[in-house]
mmCIF file of C-alpha atoms and ligand atoms in Angstrom:
data_model
loop_
_atom_site.group_PDB
_atom_site.id
_atom_site.type_symbol
_atom_site.label_atom_id
_atom_site.label_comp_id
_atom_site.label_asym_id
_atom_site.label_seq_id
_atom_site.Cartn_x
_atom_site.Cartn_y
_atom_site.Cartn_z
ATOM 1 C CA MET A 12 132.928 159.917 185.223
ATOM 2 C CA ARG A 13 135.794 158.836 187.514
ATOM 3 C CA ILE A 14 134.412 157.206 190.653
ATOM 4 C CA GLY A 15 136.495 156.738 193.786
ATOM 5 C CA ARG A 16 136.060 155.640 197.383
ATOM 6 C CA ASN A 17 135.265 159.043 198.847
ATOM 7 C CA LYS A 18 131.519 159.503 198.640
ATOM 8 C CA LEU A 19 131.505 163.282 199.132
ATOM 9 C CA GLU A 20 134.169 163.711 196.471
ATOM 10 C CA ASN A 21 132.155 161.556 194.066
ATOM 11 C CA ILE A 22 129.077 163.683 194.655
ATOM 12 C CA SER A 23 130.858 167.012 194.310
ATOM 13 C CA HIS A 24 132.680 165.796 191.182
ATOM 14 C CA ALA A 25 129.341 164.754 189.662
ATOM 15 C CA LEU A 26 127.898 168.203 190.433
ATOM 16 C CA LYS A 27 130.810 169.853 188.649
ATOM 17 C CA LEU A 28 130.249 167.646 185.596
ATOM 18 C CA VAL A 29 126.547 168.533 185.549
ATOM 19 C CA CYS A 30 127.541 172.198 185.562
ATOM 20 C CA ASP A 31 130.082 171.609 182.740
ATOM 21 C CA ALA A 32 127.425 169.774 180.726
ATOM 22 C CA LYS A 33 125.046 172.691 181.129
ATOM 23 C CA GLN A 34 127.770 175.084 179.967
ATOM 24 C CA LYS A 35 128.039 172.944 176.834
ATOM 25 C CA GLY A 36 124.333 173.386 176.173
ATOM 26 C CA SER A 37 122.915 170.136 177.590
ATOM 27 C CA TYR A 38 119.274 169.902 178.510
ATOM 28 C CA LEU A 39 119.354 166.299 179.771
ATOM 29 C CA VAL A 40 122.394 165.101 181.731
ATOM 30 C CA VAL A 41 123.107 161.436 182.555
ATOM 31 C CA LEU A 42 125.563 160.115 185.166
ATOM 32 C CA PRO A 43 126.870 156.514 185.393
ATOM 33 C CA GLU A 44 125.711 153.568 187.504
ATOM 34 C CA CYS A 45 126.729 153.701 191.163
ATOM 35 C CA PHE A 46 128.346 157.114 190.817
ATOM 36 C CA ASN A 47 128.563 157.886 194.545
ATOM 37 C CA SER A 48 130.106 154.543 195.535
ATOM 38 C CA PRO A 49 132.657 152.028 194.302
ATOM 39 C CA TYR A 50 130.813 149.285 192.406
ATOM 40 C CA GLY A 51 130.863 146.281 194.737
ATOM 41 C CA THR A 52 128.354 144.608 197.034
ATOM 42 C CA LYS A 53 130.616 145.071 200.073
ATOM 43 C CA TYR A 54 130.317 148.854 199.607
ATOM 44 C CA PHE A 55 126.573 149.128 199.049
ATOM 45 C CA PRO A 56 125.289 149.171 202.666
ATOM 46 C CA GLU A 57 127.805 151.832 203.755
ATOM 47 C CA TYR A 58 127.193 154.088 200.753
ATOM 48 C CA SER A 59 123.436 153.532 200.607
ATOM 49 C CA GLU A 60 120.899 156.280 201.246
ATOM 50 C CA LYS A 61 117.206 156.838 201.530
ATOM 51 C CA ILE A 62 115.597 158.403 198.459
ATOM 52 C CA PRO A 63 114.699 161.279 198.236
ATOM 53 C CA ASP A 64 115.980 162.390 201.667
ATOM 54 C CA GLY A 65 119.630 161.299 201.424
ATOM 55 C CA GLU A 66 122.542 163.622 200.738
ATOM 56 C CA THR A 67 123.002 162.406 197.154
ATOM 57 C CA SER A 68 119.337 163.008 196.300
ATOM 58 C CA LEU A 69 119.449 166.479 197.826
ATOM 59 C CA ALA A 70 122.597 167.302 195.856
ATOM 60 C CA LEU A 71 121.118 166.014 192.585
ATOM 61 C CA SER A 72 117.900 167.941 193.096
ATOM 62 C CA LYS A 73 119.853 171.150 193.693
ATOM 63 C CA ALA A 74 122.125 170.515 190.685
ATOM 64 C CA ALA A 75 119.124 169.995 188.389
ATOM 65 C CA LYS A 76 117.530 173.195 189.681
ATOM 66 C CA ASP A 77 120.676 175.362 189.721
ATOM 67 C CA ASN A 78 121.536 174.334 186.159
ATOM 68 C CA SER A 79 117.955 174.128 184.927
ATOM 69 C CA VAL A 80 118.433 170.663 183.381
ATOM 70 C CA TYR A 81 116.774 167.283 183.486
ATOM 71 C CA LEU A 82 119.168 165.067 185.397
ATOM 72 C CA ILE A 83 119.322 161.267 185.428
ATOM 73 C CA GLY A 84 121.381 160.664 188.536
ATOM 74 C CA GLY A 85 123.087 157.478 187.279
ATOM 75 C CA SER A 86 122.314 155.165 190.143
ATOM 76 C CA ILE A 87 123.132 154.856 193.819
ATOM 77 C CA PRO A 88 122.683 152.115 196.409
ATOM 78 C CA GLU A 89 119.263 152.864 197.926
ATOM 79 C CA LYS A 90 118.155 151.850 201.413
ATOM 80 C CA SER A 91 114.421 151.347 201.646
ATOM 81 C CA GLY A 92 113.161 149.782 204.880
ATOM 82 C CA SER A 93 115.296 146.692 205.457
ATOM 83 C CA LYS A 94 116.124 146.316 201.741
ATOM 84 C CA TYR A 95 118.763 147.692 199.390
ATOM 85 C CA TYR A 96 118.257 148.518 195.725
ATOM 86 C CA ASN A 97 120.393 149.809 192.844
ATOM 87 C CA THR A 98 118.352 152.899 192.023
ATOM 88 C CA SER A 99 118.343 155.661 189.448
ATOM 89 C CA THR A 100 116.585 158.967 190.117
ATOM 90 C CA VAL A 101 115.413 161.536 187.579
ATOM 91 C CA TRP A 102 115.103 165.229 188.443
ATOM 92 C CA ASP A 103 113.369 167.979 186.490
ATOM 93 C CA PRO A 104 114.750 171.512 186.013
ATOM 94 C CA GLN A 105 112.821 172.638 189.107
ATOM 95 C CA GLY A 106 114.599 170.016 191.203
ATOM 96 C CA ASN A 107 111.567 167.709 191.552
ATOM 97 C CA LEU A 108 111.982 163.937 191.554
ATOM 98 C CA ILE A 109 109.968 162.827 188.495
ATOM 99 C CA CYS A 110 110.987 159.172 188.200
ATOM 100 C CA LYS A 111 112.782 156.449 190.143
ATOM 101 C CA HIS A 112 113.998 153.175 188.631
ATOM 102 C CA GLN A 113 115.140 150.234 190.742
ATOM 103 C CA LYS A 114 117.360 147.867 188.720
ATOM 104 C CA VAL A 115 115.136 144.975 187.711
ATOM 105 C CA HIS A 116 117.721 142.420 186.548
ATOM 106 C CA LEU A 117 120.400 141.984 189.184
ATOM 107 C CA PHE A 118 123.927 141.372 187.944
ATOM 108 C CA ASP A 119 124.911 137.860 189.024
ATOM 109 C CA ILE A 120 127.842 136.608 187.004
ATOM 110 C CA ASN A 121 130.729 134.184 187.463
ATOM 111 C CA ILE A 122 133.131 134.051 184.527
ATOM 112 C CA ALA A 123 135.839 131.400 184.967
ATOM 113 C CA GLY A 124 139.103 133.292 185.453
ATOM 114 C CA GLY A 125 137.243 136.597 185.123
ATOM 115 C CA VAL A 126 134.656 138.730 186.822
ATOM 116 C CA LYS A 127 132.569 137.312 189.663
ATOM 117 C CA PHE A 128 129.811 139.532 190.947
ATOM 118 C CA GLN A 129 126.575 138.806 192.786
ATOM 119 C CA GLU A 130 124.363 141.812 193.295
ATOM 120 C CA SER A 131 121.600 139.579 194.641
ATOM 121 C CA GLU A 132 123.628 138.796 197.788
ATOM 122 C CA ILE A 133 122.764 142.323 198.998
ATOM 123 C CA LEU A 134 120.269 143.921 196.626
ATOM 124 C CA SER A 135 116.599 143.312 195.959
ATOM 125 C CA PRO A 136 115.292 143.636 192.398
ATOM 126 C CA GLY A 137 112.916 146.326 191.207
ATOM 127 C CA ASP A 138 109.657 145.157 189.705
ATOM 128 C CA ARG A 139 108.553 147.837 187.263
ATOM 129 C CA LEU A 140 109.298 149.860 184.153
ATOM 130 C CA SER A 141 110.151 153.532 184.557
ATOM 131 C CA VAL A 142 109.040 156.043 181.935
ATOM 132 C CA PHE A 143 109.089 159.837 181.983
ATOM 133 C CA ASN A 144 108.655 162.702 179.557
ATOM 134 C CA ILE A 145 110.957 165.514 178.557
ATOM 135 C CA GLY A 146 108.554 167.668 176.569
ATOM 136 C CA PRO A 147 107.410 165.501 173.643
ATOM 137 C CA CYS A 148 110.273 163.002 174.121
ATOM 138 C CA LYS A 149 109.325 159.877 176.068
ATOM 139 C CA VAL A 150 112.211 158.205 177.887
ATOM 140 C CA GLY A 151 112.510 154.638 179.233
ATOM 141 C CA LEU A 152 115.050 153.943 181.954
ATOM 142 C CA GLY A 153 117.058 150.795 182.755
ATOM 143 C CA ILE A 154 120.258 150.141 184.692
ATOM 144 C CA CYS A 155 123.207 148.254 183.201
ATOM 145 C CA TYR A 156 122.316 144.537 183.274
ATOM 146 C CA ASP A 157 118.728 145.539 182.360
ATOM 147 C CA LEU A 158 120.053 146.323 178.906
ATOM 148 C CA ARG A 159 120.747 142.642 178.223
ATOM 149 C CA PHE A 160 117.014 141.900 178.303
ATOM 150 C CA HIS A 161 115.504 142.800 174.960
ATOM 151 C CA GLU A 162 112.043 141.965 176.286
ATOM 152 C CA MET A 163 112.278 144.899 178.694
ATOM 153 C CA ALA A 164 113.299 147.318 175.929
ATOM 154 C CA SER A 165 110.473 145.987 173.795
ATOM 155 C CA LEU A 166 107.946 146.647 176.585
ATOM 156 C CA TYR A 167 109.257 150.205 176.719
ATOM 157 C CA ARG A 168 108.874 150.496 172.950
ATOM 158 C CA LYS A 169 105.263 149.405 173.254
ATOM 159 C CA GLN A 170 104.781 152.362 175.602
ATOM 160 C CA GLY A 171 105.971 154.623 172.772
ATOM 161 C CA ILE A 172 109.339 155.704 174.111
ATOM 162 C CA ASP A 173 111.783 157.604 171.854
ATOM 163 C CA LEU A 174 114.925 157.209 173.959
ATOM 164 C CA LEU A 175 116.255 154.414 176.164
ATOM 165 C CA VAL A 176 118.772 155.442 178.840
ATOM 166 C CA TYR A 177 121.002 152.997 180.715
ATOM 167 C CA PRO A 178 123.441 154.167 183.378
ATOM 168 C CA GLY A 179 125.910 151.282 183.425
ATOM 169 C CA ALA A 180 129.117 149.704 184.725
ATOM 170 C CA PHE A 181 130.220 147.030 182.263
ATOM 171 C CA ASN A 182 133.645 145.535 182.921
ATOM 172 C CA MET A 183 136.797 144.405 181.135
ATOM 173 C CA ASN A 184 135.381 140.921 180.419
ATOM 174 C CA THR A 185 131.937 141.785 179.137
ATOM 175 C CA GLY A 186 132.537 145.327 177.895
ATOM 176 C CA PRO A 187 134.721 144.599 174.855
ATOM 177 C CA LEU A 188 132.347 141.939 173.494
ATOM 178 C CA HIS A 189 128.900 143.017 174.576
ATOM 179 C CA TRP A 190 128.583 146.736 175.396
ATOM 180 C CA GLU A 191 128.427 148.153 171.869
ATOM 181 C CA LEU A 192 126.668 145.055 170.509
ATOM 182 C CA LEU A 193 123.834 145.331 173.043
ATOM 183 C CA LEU A 194 123.400 149.082 172.758
ATOM 184 C CA ARG A 195 123.209 149.011 168.977
ATOM 185 C CA SER A 196 120.894 145.996 169.087
ATOM 186 C CA ARG A 197 118.470 147.683 171.488
ATOM 187 C CA ALA A 198 118.452 150.734 169.211
ATOM 188 C CA VAL A 199 117.776 148.761 166.020
ATOM 189 C CA ASP A 200 115.343 146.290 167.637
ATOM 190 C CA ASN A 201 113.168 149.103 168.852
ATOM 191 C CA GLN A 202 113.984 151.970 166.472
ATOM 192 C CA VAL A 203 114.827 154.310 169.324
ATOM 193 C CA PHE A 204 117.821 156.326 170.456
ATOM 194 C CA VAL A 205 119.912 154.628 173.144
ATOM 195 C CA ALA A 206 122.183 156.456 175.591
ATOM 196 C CA ALA A 207 124.361 154.437 177.973
ATOM 197 C CA VAL A 208 126.746 155.983 180.472
ATOM 198 C CA CYS A 209 129.458 153.871 182.105
ATOM 199 C CA GLY A 210 131.924 154.957 184.784
ATOM 200 C CA ALA A 211 135.496 155.621 183.630
ATOM 201 C CA GLN A 212 138.169 152.950 183.939
ATOM 202 C CA ASP A 213 140.204 152.832 187.167
ATOM 203 C CA LYS A 214 142.774 150.034 186.943
ATOM 204 C CA ASN A 215 143.203 150.064 190.740
ATOM 205 C CA ALA A 216 139.523 149.529 191.526
ATOM 206 C CA ASP A 217 138.199 146.116 192.673
ATOM 207 C CA TYR A 218 135.876 146.231 189.685
ATOM 208 C CA VAL A 219 137.429 147.737 186.571
ATOM 209 C CA ALA A 220 134.783 149.511 184.517
ATOM 210 C CA TRP A 221 134.761 149.505 180.731
ATOM 211 C CA GLY A 222 133.905 153.175 180.143
ATOM 212 C CA HIS A 223 132.911 153.777 176.485
ATOM 213 C CA SER A 224 129.717 155.715 177.172
ATOM 214 C CA MET A 225 127.727 155.877 173.991
ATOM 215 C CA LEU A 226 124.812 157.472 172.155
ATOM 216 C CA VAL A 227 123.302 155.388 169.350
ATOM 217 C CA ASP A 228 120.662 156.433 166.847
ATOM 218 C CA PRO A 229 117.635 154.336 165.797
ATOM 219 C CA TRP A 230 119.539 152.980 162.778
ATOM 220 C CA GLY A 231 122.199 151.576 165.109
ATOM 221 C CA LYS A 232 124.736 154.229 164.199
ATOM 222 C CA ILE A 233 127.071 155.330 166.993
ATOM 223 C CA MET A 234 126.638 159.099 167.285
ATOM 224 C CA LEU A 235 129.032 159.597 170.200
ATOM 225 C CA GLN A 236 131.461 157.352 172.008
ATOM 226 C CA ALA A 237 133.867 157.901 174.903
ATOM 227 C CA GLU A 238 137.008 155.859 175.480
ATOM 228 C CA PHE A 239 138.230 154.459 178.816
ATOM 229 C CA GLN A 240 138.779 157.768 180.562
ATOM 230 C CA GLU A 241 136.365 160.352 181.897
ATOM 231 C CA ASP A 242 134.728 162.426 179.180
ATOM 232 C CA LEU A 243 131.789 164.692 178.573
ATOM 233 C CA LEU A 244 129.846 163.819 175.430
ATOM 234 C CA VAL A 245 127.162 166.158 174.140
ATOM 235 C CA GLY A 246 124.801 165.056 171.391
ATOM 236 C CA GLU A 247 121.536 166.125 169.897
ATOM 237 C CA ILE A 248 118.630 163.836 169.215
ATOM 238 C CA SER A 249 115.609 164.842 167.216
ATOM 239 C CA GLU A 250 112.694 163.217 165.537
ATOM 240 C CA ASN A 251 114.152 164.396 162.245
ATOM 241 C CA LYS A 252 116.818 161.720 162.653
ATOM 242 C CA PHE A 253 114.219 159.148 161.624
ATOM 243 C CA TYR A 254 114.010 160.862 158.245
ATOM 244 C CA ASP A 255 117.721 160.349 157.561
ATOM 245 C CA TYR A 256 116.866 156.813 156.499
ATOM 246 C CA ASN A 257 113.968 155.589 154.432
ATOM 247 C CA LEU A 258 113.814 151.974 155.559
ATOM 248 C CA PRO A 259 113.771 152.568 159.312
ATOM 249 C CA LEU A 260 110.938 154.996 158.869
ATOM 250 C CA ILE A 261 108.836 152.151 157.484
ATOM 251 C CA PHE A 262 110.079 149.876 160.267
ATOM 252 C CA TYR A 263 109.312 152.596 162.800
ATOM 253 C CA ASP A 264 105.699 152.691 161.598
ATOM 254 C CA LEU A 265 105.529 148.916 161.902
ATOM 255 C CA CYS A 266 106.921 149.080 165.430
ATOM 256 C CA CYS A 267 104.271 151.608 166.353
ATOM 257 C CA VAL A 268 101.440 149.324 165.348
ATOM 258 C CA ALA A 269 103.027 146.065 166.525
HETATM 259 N N1 LIG B 324 127.119 145.791 185.865
HETATM 260 C C1 LIG B 324 126.053 145.239 185.308
HETATM 261 O O1 LIG B 324 124.963 145.342 185.824
HETATM 262 C C2 LIG B 324 126.103 144.482 184.043
HETATM 263 C C3 LIG B 324 127.389 144.124 183.411
HETATM 264 O O2 LIG B 324 128.469 144.562 183.765
HETATM 265 C C4 LIG B 324 127.281 143.168 182.295
HETATM 266 O O3 LIG B 324 126.153 142.749 181.964
HETATM 267 O O4 LIG B 324 128.295 142.803 181.724
#
């Protein structure tokens, strides 16, 4: 998804994409990290909202209900009391909030000659895992930098999740080297599907996102991949996928008892 400076335009554009995704047969729709705001700590207070009473939450709830889909609303800057969080909300097809994940690992990075970013100068970290069910499919939720921490994915696996979802915003320094590597690693480590959704590239933004949203199967195979620009990817995951490969099935059983 393209993300600009106009919050209302970002929200209404996201709603249109949810509708398009439904038209293409989607049952679960995922938006990128910080989809209502430019990604930058100087923007977070102005674009932040209370959850679930803010305008973005209300719009997401209505979009989930109108389109009868499960909707992972990427993330938005959340204001809660005197604190700010980077927060993802999940809505069921009736428009109810069924899960909320506050980014646990804040993105503090300083690459010489490259990206410098310090989420912790504004944001507070979340302190818990976030799991929800879509019928028999159990989903674990993380946000961007969370995906670097294999321990977190492994804790999700121990809870029996089938799918890990990461709204994200990797950048032009870390994206080319680490995005695909980490997503495929989390999938293979844990024998689960991994879906990660990154905002589209805008070369004029302060923070230039990597794009390349991706769906990976439990064998580490890339099922779907976007490029730099906005795109709508629709894929199907099913338990039968495990039976495509003999070895992972054995590994899957081992993971279950580990
Ligand atoms: N934006 C993030 O939270 C993480 C990221 O861009 C990276 O790890 O690289």
